[in-house]
Amino acid sequence: MHIFIDESGSFVYTKEQAGWSSICAIAIPESALSEAESALQDFKAENGCAPTDELKLGRMEDEMSYFRLLGRLERANCTLYGIATDAHLNTPDAVEAHKENTAQGILDNLEKMRYEAGRKAVQYSADQVRRLSAQLHIQLICQIRLMYYVVSQAVTYYAQHDPASLSSFVWRVDQKAVEKKTEYEEVFEKLSPAYLQMMSLSDPMMMVTGCDYSHLAAYEFSQGEVPTYLRDDYNVDIDLTKSLNIQKIVRGDIQFIDSQGSFGIQLADLLSAGLRRCLRAGFKDSLRAAAFLGRLMIQRAYNKYPLLLSSLGREAVVDEPTAKLIKMMRRQQRPMLKRGRDQE
């Protein structure tokens, strides 16, 4: 399974409401890579873009060509996962408070470190979080939430539709700088394991009887691999043997790469930009755009909306026009369970 991630928007606080930014992931089974790349090349050709150039949504000449691209990705069994945040709700004070709470949460582990090197590493991680700009901190939190969302949805969906694609996970994320690893990427690498593990405990992944999870064997905790820190440090006594090791799924093969050389990142860019434009009613027919985007999304438990909405500050009800678009996405989403299995 190949998963590509990119974002759209500045994530910077604005006084205007509905200041949407988004981060999207597209999951492409190994067997669909050629079809997905071909769909992108055709989209470029239809918009007068050279195959080797990167086509941004703002340069798109034909809106219908975008809908055709989304339709081809749907038929190739690709899936879309998105998280959107309204920058109007992420006020500077709210983001600073969230950053400080995150840093303090890291420092709570300081006394648990037996050696000075460990204590310095914990302190350094907390300082890195504090140094992140508000924009990058919001992106960091949204990206970690998105990655857990991808795993929790994709595992059960593809266990029914393409079980072999779950034998390995390849993650590629649009990098922030070409020359060297950025501080954002370093913070992500340090913080994501703990975040992901705690998410897997507070919001366990759905596992459906009768689905073929056999190809995930390499990502299960085996005897002796189960981490003891949950019991030793947090007094959480739970047997994780044969459970999925979310850290291994996400961190086994992940790279931050340049979009110029990755058709998958370019697709993720077009999807995140399309989702943002849709929420801002920027298409000539945004309701139709919502329908095509929704057909790439997967139904959530309890029929919650397939698009995640996130805020680091206060929460607010979306306006009626935006709600109509999100409802269309849910109306067009793919069912999580194959027909017949949900009646078992």
Short mmCIF file of C-alpha atoms in Angstrom, two decimals:
data_model
loop_
_atom_site.label_atom_id
_atom_site.label_comp_id
_atom_site.label_asym_id
_atom_site.label_seq_id
_atom_site.Cartn_x
_atom_site.Cartn_y
_atom_site.Cartn_z
CA MET A 1 0.00 0.00 0.00
CA HIS A 2 1.42 3.36 -1.06
CA ILE A 3 0.20 6.41 0.86
CA PHE A 4 1.03 9.96 -0.23
CA ILE A 5 0.37 13.07 1.87
CA ASP A 6 0.30 16.78 1.09
CA GLU A 7 -1.42 19.89 2.42
CA SER A 8 -3.14 22.95 1.00
CA GLY A 9 -3.56 26.37 2.60
CA SER A 10 -1.52 28.49 4.97
CA PHE A 11 -3.02 27.28 8.29
CA VAL A 12 -2.37 30.83 9.55
CA TYR A 13 -5.02 32.46 11.72
CA THR A 14 -7.43 34.73 9.91
CA LYS A 15 -10.22 36.97 11.20
CA GLU A 16 -12.42 35.78 8.36
CA GLN A 17 -14.57 32.74 9.04
CA ALA A 18 -14.26 29.54 6.98
CA GLY A 19 -10.53 30.02 6.41
CA TRP A 20 -10.09 26.41 5.40
CA SER A 21 -6.80 24.56 5.08
CA SER A 22 -6.52 20.84 4.49
CA ILE A 23 -4.20 17.86 4.58
CA CYS A 24 -5.00 14.84 2.46
CA ALA A 25 -3.67 11.34 1.98
CA ILE A 26 -4.30 9.15 -1.02
CA ALA A 27 -3.87 5.40 -0.60
CA ILE A 28 -2.94 3.57 -3.80
CA PRO A 29 -2.69 -0.24 -3.83
CA GLU A 30 0.44 -1.59 -5.48
CA SER A 31 -1.66 -3.02 -8.31
CA ALA A 32 -3.14 0.43 -9.07
CA LEU A 33 0.07 2.49 -9.25
CA SER A 34 0.27 2.44 -13.04
CA GLU A 35 -3.39 3.38 -13.47
CA ALA A 36 -3.09 6.24 -10.97
CA GLU A 37 0.00 7.62 -12.69
CA SER A 38 -1.66 7.32 -16.10
CA ALA A 39 -4.69 9.22 -14.78
CA LEU A 40 -2.43 12.05 -13.63
CA GLN A 41 -0.62 12.20 -16.97
CA ASP A 42 -3.91 12.38 -18.86
CA PHE A 43 -5.07 15.17 -16.53
CA LYS A 44 -1.88 17.09 -17.29
CA ALA A 45 -2.28 16.59 -21.03
CA GLU A 46 -5.88 17.79 -20.94
CA ASN A 47 -4.68 20.99 -19.28
CA GLY A 48 -1.72 21.65 -21.57
CA CYS A 49 0.93 20.62 -19.03
CA ALA A 50 4.07 18.71 -19.93
CA PRO A 51 4.36 15.22 -18.37
CA THR A 52 7.49 16.21 -16.45
CA ASP A 53 5.99 19.41 -15.04
CA GLU A 54 3.93 19.64 -11.88
CA LEU A 55 0.40 20.92 -12.45
CA LYS A 56 -1.14 22.89 -9.60
CA LEU A 57 -4.90 23.13 -9.31
CA GLY A 58 -4.75 26.90 -9.79
CA ARG A 59 -3.39 26.38 -13.31
CA MET A 60 -6.14 23.93 -14.27
CA GLU A 61 -7.93 24.99 -17.45
CA ASP A 62 -10.72 22.41 -17.52
CA GLU A 63 -12.75 21.72 -14.36
CA MET A 64 -14.33 18.65 -15.91
CA SER A 65 -10.87 17.13 -16.37
CA TYR A 66 -10.46 17.24 -12.60
CA PHE A 67 -13.69 15.34 -12.13
CA ARG A 68 -12.51 12.78 -14.68
CA LEU A 69 -9.26 12.40 -12.72
CA LEU A 70 -11.20 11.73 -9.51
CA GLY A 71 -13.39 9.20 -11.33
CA ARG A 72 -10.37 7.28 -12.64
CA LEU A 73 -8.82 7.18 -9.17
CA GLU A 74 -12.08 5.80 -7.80
CA ARG A 75 -12.19 3.06 -10.43
CA ALA A 76 -8.55 2.19 -9.64
CA ASN A 77 -9.63 1.49 -6.03
CA CYS A 78 -7.65 4.42 -4.62
CA THR A 79 -9.02 6.03 -1.46
CA LEU A 80 -8.90 9.53 -0.05
CA TYR A 81 -8.53 10.61 3.58
CA GLY A 82 -8.80 14.27 4.50
CA ILE A 83 -8.66 16.53 7.51
CA ALA A 84 -9.62 20.20 7.33
CA THR A 85 -9.22 23.01 9.81
CA ASP A 86 -10.74 26.48 9.90
CA ALA A 87 -7.87 28.89 10.60
CA HIS A 88 -10.38 31.33 12.08
CA LEU A 89 -10.83 28.99 15.06
CA ASN A 90 -7.10 28.42 15.60
CA THR A 91 -6.39 31.72 17.29
CA PRO A 92 -2.80 32.61 18.24
CA ASP A 93 -3.63 32.21 21.94
CA ALA A 94 -5.28 28.82 21.37
CA VAL A 95 -2.34 27.51 19.34
CA GLU A 96 0.22 28.75 21.86
CA ALA A 97 -1.72 27.09 24.66
CA HIS A 98 -1.87 23.83 22.67
CA LYS A 99 1.87 24.00 21.98
CA GLU A 100 2.62 24.54 25.66
CA ASN A 101 0.35 21.67 26.69
CA THR A 102 2.10 19.45 24.15
CA ALA A 103 5.53 20.48 25.44
CA GLN A 104 4.46 19.93 29.05
CA GLY A 105 3.13 16.51 28.14
CA ILE A 106 6.57 15.62 26.81
CA LEU A 107 8.26 16.99 29.93
CA ASP A 108 6.03 14.81 32.13
CA ASN A 109 8.33 11.98 31.06
CA LEU A 110 11.49 13.79 32.10
CA GLU A 111 11.75 12.18 35.53
CA LYS A 112 11.19 8.74 34.05
CA MET A 113 14.46 8.96 32.15
CA ARG A 114 17.20 7.06 33.97
CA TYR A 115 20.11 8.63 32.15
CA GLU A 116 21.17 12.19 31.47
CA ALA A 117 21.18 11.60 27.72
CA GLY A 118 17.53 10.57 27.88
CA ARG A 119 16.59 13.62 29.94
CA LYS A 120 18.35 15.91 27.47
CA ALA A 121 16.52 14.28 24.57
CA VAL A 122 13.15 14.82 26.27
CA GLN A 123 13.97 18.45 27.03
CA TYR A 124 15.15 18.99 23.45
CA SER A 125 11.91 17.58 22.04
CA ALA A 126 9.83 19.88 24.23
CA ASP A 127 11.93 22.86 23.13
CA GLN A 128 11.46 21.89 19.48
CA VAL A 129 7.70 21.92 19.89
CA ARG A 130 7.85 25.37 21.46
CA ARG A 131 9.97 26.65 18.58
CA LEU A 132 7.57 25.53 15.87
CA SER A 133 5.58 28.29 14.25
CA ALA A 134 1.83 28.27 14.83
CA GLN A 135 1.38 27.20 11.21
CA LEU A 136 3.67 24.18 11.49
CA HIS A 137 2.29 23.16 14.89
CA ILE A 138 -1.24 22.99 13.46
CA GLN A 139 0.05 21.00 10.48
CA LEU A 140 1.92 18.63 12.80
CA ILE A 141 -1.13 17.80 14.91
CA CYS A 142 -3.38 17.47 11.85
CA GLN A 143 -0.90 15.23 10.05
CA ILE A 144 -0.54 12.82 12.96
CA ARG A 145 -4.32 12.62 13.32
CA LEU A 146 -4.65 12.05 9.59
CA MET A 147 -2.14 9.21 9.55
CA TYR A 148 -3.95 7.33 12.28
CA TYR A 149 -7.21 7.93 10.42
CA VAL A 150 -5.68 6.41 7.26
CA VAL A 151 -4.61 3.24 9.05
CA SER A 152 -7.84 2.82 11.03
CA GLN A 153 -9.94 3.11 7.86
CA ALA A 154 -7.76 1.55 5.19
CA VAL A 155 -6.92 -1.67 7.04
CA THR A 156 -10.52 -2.91 7.25
CA TYR A 157 -11.53 -1.55 3.84
CA TYR A 158 -8.66 -3.15 1.92
CA ALA A 159 -8.85 -6.35 3.99
CA GLN A 160 -12.09 -6.87 2.08
CA HIS A 161 -11.19 -5.39 -1.32
CA ASP A 162 -7.45 -6.06 -1.77
CA PRO A 163 -5.99 -7.96 1.20
CA ALA A 164 -2.55 -8.46 -0.39
CA SER A 165 -2.05 -4.69 -0.52
CA LEU A 166 -1.74 -4.72 3.29
CA SER A 167 1.50 -6.71 3.24
CA SER A 168 3.55 -3.49 3.37
CA PHE A 169 3.01 0.24 3.87
CA VAL A 170 4.98 2.89 2.02
CA TRP A 171 4.46 6.47 3.25
CA ARG A 172 5.65 9.48 1.27
CA VAL A 173 5.09 13.01 2.56
CA ASP A 174 5.75 16.27 0.76
CA GLN A 175 8.95 17.69 2.22
CA LYS A 176 9.35 21.25 3.48
CA ALA A 177 12.88 21.79 2.18
CA VAL A 178 15.08 20.01 -0.35
CA GLU A 179 18.51 20.62 1.19
CA LYS A 180 18.11 19.05 4.62
CA LYS A 181 15.68 17.64 7.14
CA THR A 182 13.63 20.44 8.71
CA GLU A 183 12.88 20.87 12.39
CA TYR A 184 9.24 20.08 11.58
CA GLU A 185 10.26 16.68 10.23
CA GLU A 186 12.46 16.02 13.27
CA VAL A 187 9.61 16.88 15.65
CA PHE A 188 7.25 14.66 13.69
CA GLU A 189 9.63 11.71 13.91
CA LYS A 190 10.01 12.16 17.67
CA LEU A 191 6.37 12.81 18.60
CA SER A 192 4.39 10.66 16.21
CA PRO A 193 5.16 7.26 17.82
CA ALA A 194 3.71 8.19 21.22
CA TYR A 195 0.74 10.02 19.71
CA LEU A 196 -0.11 7.12 17.41
CA GLN A 197 0.20 4.51 20.14
CA MET A 198 -2.08 6.45 22.49
CA MET A 199 -4.61 6.98 19.69
CA SER A 200 -4.70 3.24 19.09
CA LEU A 201 -5.61 2.74 22.75
CA SER A 202 -8.17 5.54 23.09
CA ASP A 203 -9.77 4.86 19.68
CA PRO A 204 -9.08 1.20 18.77
CA MET A 205 -9.23 0.20 15.13
CA MET A 206 -12.30 -1.71 14.00
CA MET A 207 -11.57 -5.33 13.09
CA VAL A 208 -14.35 -7.20 11.29
CA THR A 209 -14.87 -10.93 11.55
CA GLY A 210 -14.41 -12.63 8.21
CA CYS A 211 -12.03 -10.07 6.72
CA ASP A 212 -8.62 -11.24 5.50
CA TYR A 213 -6.07 -9.64 7.83
CA SER A 214 -3.48 -12.36 7.23
CA HIS A 215 -1.17 -10.08 5.24
CA LEU A 216 -0.74 -7.85 8.32
CA ALA A 217 1.12 -10.52 10.27
CA ALA A 218 4.42 -8.63 9.99
CA TYR A 219 2.82 -5.66 11.79
CA GLU A 220 1.43 -7.53 14.77
CA PHE A 221 3.05 -7.45 18.20
CA SER A 222 4.68 -10.82 18.76
CA GLN A 223 5.53 -12.31 22.13
CA GLY A 224 8.36 -10.26 23.60
CA GLU A 225 7.76 -7.24 21.36
CA VAL A 226 4.91 -5.76 23.37
CA PRO A 227 6.07 -2.47 24.93
CA THR A 228 6.12 -2.43 28.72
CA TYR A 229 6.11 1.35 29.17
CA LEU A 230 2.30 1.49 29.23
CA ARG A 231 2.22 -0.75 32.28
CA ASP A 232 5.41 0.54 33.91
CA ASP A 233 4.90 4.28 33.35
CA TYR A 234 1.16 4.74 32.95
CA ASN A 235 -0.31 1.81 34.89
CA VAL A 236 -2.17 0.64 31.77
CA ASP A 237 -2.22 -3.15 31.89
CA ILE A 238 -3.38 -4.45 28.51
CA ASP A 239 -2.26 -7.45 26.47
CA LEU A 240 -1.26 -6.20 23.02
CA THR A 241 0.01 -9.55 21.72
CA LYS A 242 -1.32 -10.09 18.17
CA SER A 243 -2.55 -6.48 18.11
CA LEU A 244 -1.35 -4.19 15.34
CA ASN A 245 1.78 -2.20 16.01
CA ILE A 246 0.64 1.17 14.67
CA GLN A 247 4.15 2.59 14.99
CA LYS A 248 5.60 -0.12 12.76
CA ILE A 249 2.88 0.44 10.15
CA VAL A 250 3.53 4.18 9.97
CA ARG A 251 7.26 4.37 10.63
CA GLY A 252 8.48 1.25 8.84
CA ASP A 253 8.92 3.00 5.50
CA ILE A 254 8.28 6.74 5.60
CA GLN A 255 10.13 9.49 3.77
CA PHE A 256 9.69 13.21 3.22
CA ILE A 257 10.31 13.72 -0.50
CA ASP A 258 10.18 16.37 -3.23
CA SER A 259 6.85 16.43 -5.07
CA GLN A 260 8.57 17.13 -8.40
CA GLY A 261 9.71 13.53 -8.69
CA SER A 262 6.64 11.84 -7.19
CA PHE A 263 3.38 11.42 -9.07
CA GLY A 264 1.76 10.27 -5.81
CA ILE A 265 2.63 13.48 -3.96
CA GLN A 266 1.37 15.46 -6.95
CA LEU A 267 -1.94 13.59 -6.71
CA ALA A 268 -2.12 14.26 -2.97
CA ASP A 269 -1.48 17.95 -3.71
CA LEU A 270 -4.31 18.05 -6.25
CA LEU A 271 -6.67 16.29 -3.85
CA SER A 272 -5.88 18.50 -0.86
CA ALA A 273 -6.17 21.62 -3.03
CA GLY A 274 -9.43 20.32 -4.49
CA LEU A 275 -10.86 19.58 -1.08
CA ARG A 276 -9.95 23.06 0.16
CA ARG A 277 -11.39 24.69 -2.94
CA CYS A 278 -14.57 22.67 -2.53
CA LEU A 279 -15.04 23.74 1.12
CA ARG A 280 -14.53 27.33 0.02
CA ALA A 281 -17.11 26.84 -2.79
CA GLY A 282 -14.43 27.70 -5.34
CA PHE A 283 -15.52 25.31 -8.10
CA LYS A 284 -18.09 26.30 -10.69
CA ASP A 285 -20.02 23.29 -9.40
CA SER A 286 -18.75 22.67 -5.86
CA LEU A 287 -21.55 20.25 -5.04
CA ARG A 288 -20.45 18.05 -7.91
CA ALA A 289 -16.85 18.34 -6.74
CA ALA A 290 -17.99 17.21 -3.28
CA ALA A 291 -19.69 14.19 -4.84
CA PHE A 292 -16.58 13.10 -6.75
CA LEU A 293 -14.35 13.64 -3.70
CA GLY A 294 -16.81 11.72 -1.53
CA ARG A 295 -16.65 8.70 -3.83
CA LEU A 296 -13.00 8.33 -2.88
CA MET A 297 -13.76 8.41 0.85
CA ILE A 298 -14.70 5.53 3.14
CA GLN A 299 -17.61 5.34 5.52
CA ARG A 300 -16.74 5.84 9.20
CA ALA A 301 -18.23 4.02 12.17
CA TYR A 302 -21.69 5.26 13.21
CA ASN A 303 -21.88 6.93 9.78
CA LYS A 304 -19.86 9.94 10.93
CA TYR A 305 -18.77 12.32 8.21
CA PRO A 306 -15.80 10.92 6.23
CA LEU A 307 -14.03 14.30 6.28
CA LEU A 308 -12.35 15.01 9.62
CA LEU A 309 -12.72 18.54 10.96
CA SER A 310 -10.10 19.63 13.48
CA SER A 311 -9.60 22.68 15.66
CA LEU A 312 -6.92 23.54 18.19
CA GLY A 313 -9.12 26.28 19.62
CA ARG A 314 -12.85 26.51 20.12
CA GLU A 315 -15.22 24.49 17.97
CA ALA A 316 -18.06 25.91 15.91
CA VAL A 317 -20.84 24.62 13.69
CA VAL A 318 -20.03 24.98 10.00
CA ASP A 319 -22.27 27.23 7.94
CA GLU A 320 -25.13 25.69 5.98
CA PRO A 321 -23.51 25.89 2.49
CA THR A 322 -20.39 24.10 3.77
CA ALA A 323 -22.49 21.57 5.67
CA LYS A 324 -24.32 20.78 2.43
CA LEU A 325 -21.01 19.99 0.73
CA ILE A 326 -19.81 17.75 3.58
CA LYS A 327 -23.15 15.95 3.62
CA MET A 328 -22.76 15.29 -0.10
CA MET A 329 -19.37 13.71 0.58
CA ARG A 330 -20.99 11.41 3.12
CA ARG A 331 -23.84 10.60 0.75
CA GLN A 332 -21.37 9.52 -1.95
CA GLN A 333 -18.84 7.74 0.30
CA ARG A 334 -17.97 4.09 -0.17
CA PRO A 335 -19.46 1.68 2.37
CA MET A 336 -16.91 0.35 4.84
CA LEU A 337 -18.37 -3.16 4.69
CA LYS A 338 -19.07 -5.15 1.57
CA ARG A 339 -22.74 -5.65 0.92
CA GLY A 340 -23.99 -8.66 2.83
CA ARG A 341 -21.27 -8.54 5.50
CA ASP A 342 -23.01 -5.74 7.41
CA GLN A 343 -26.04 -8.02 7.79
CA GLU A 344 -23.99 -10.85 9.35
#
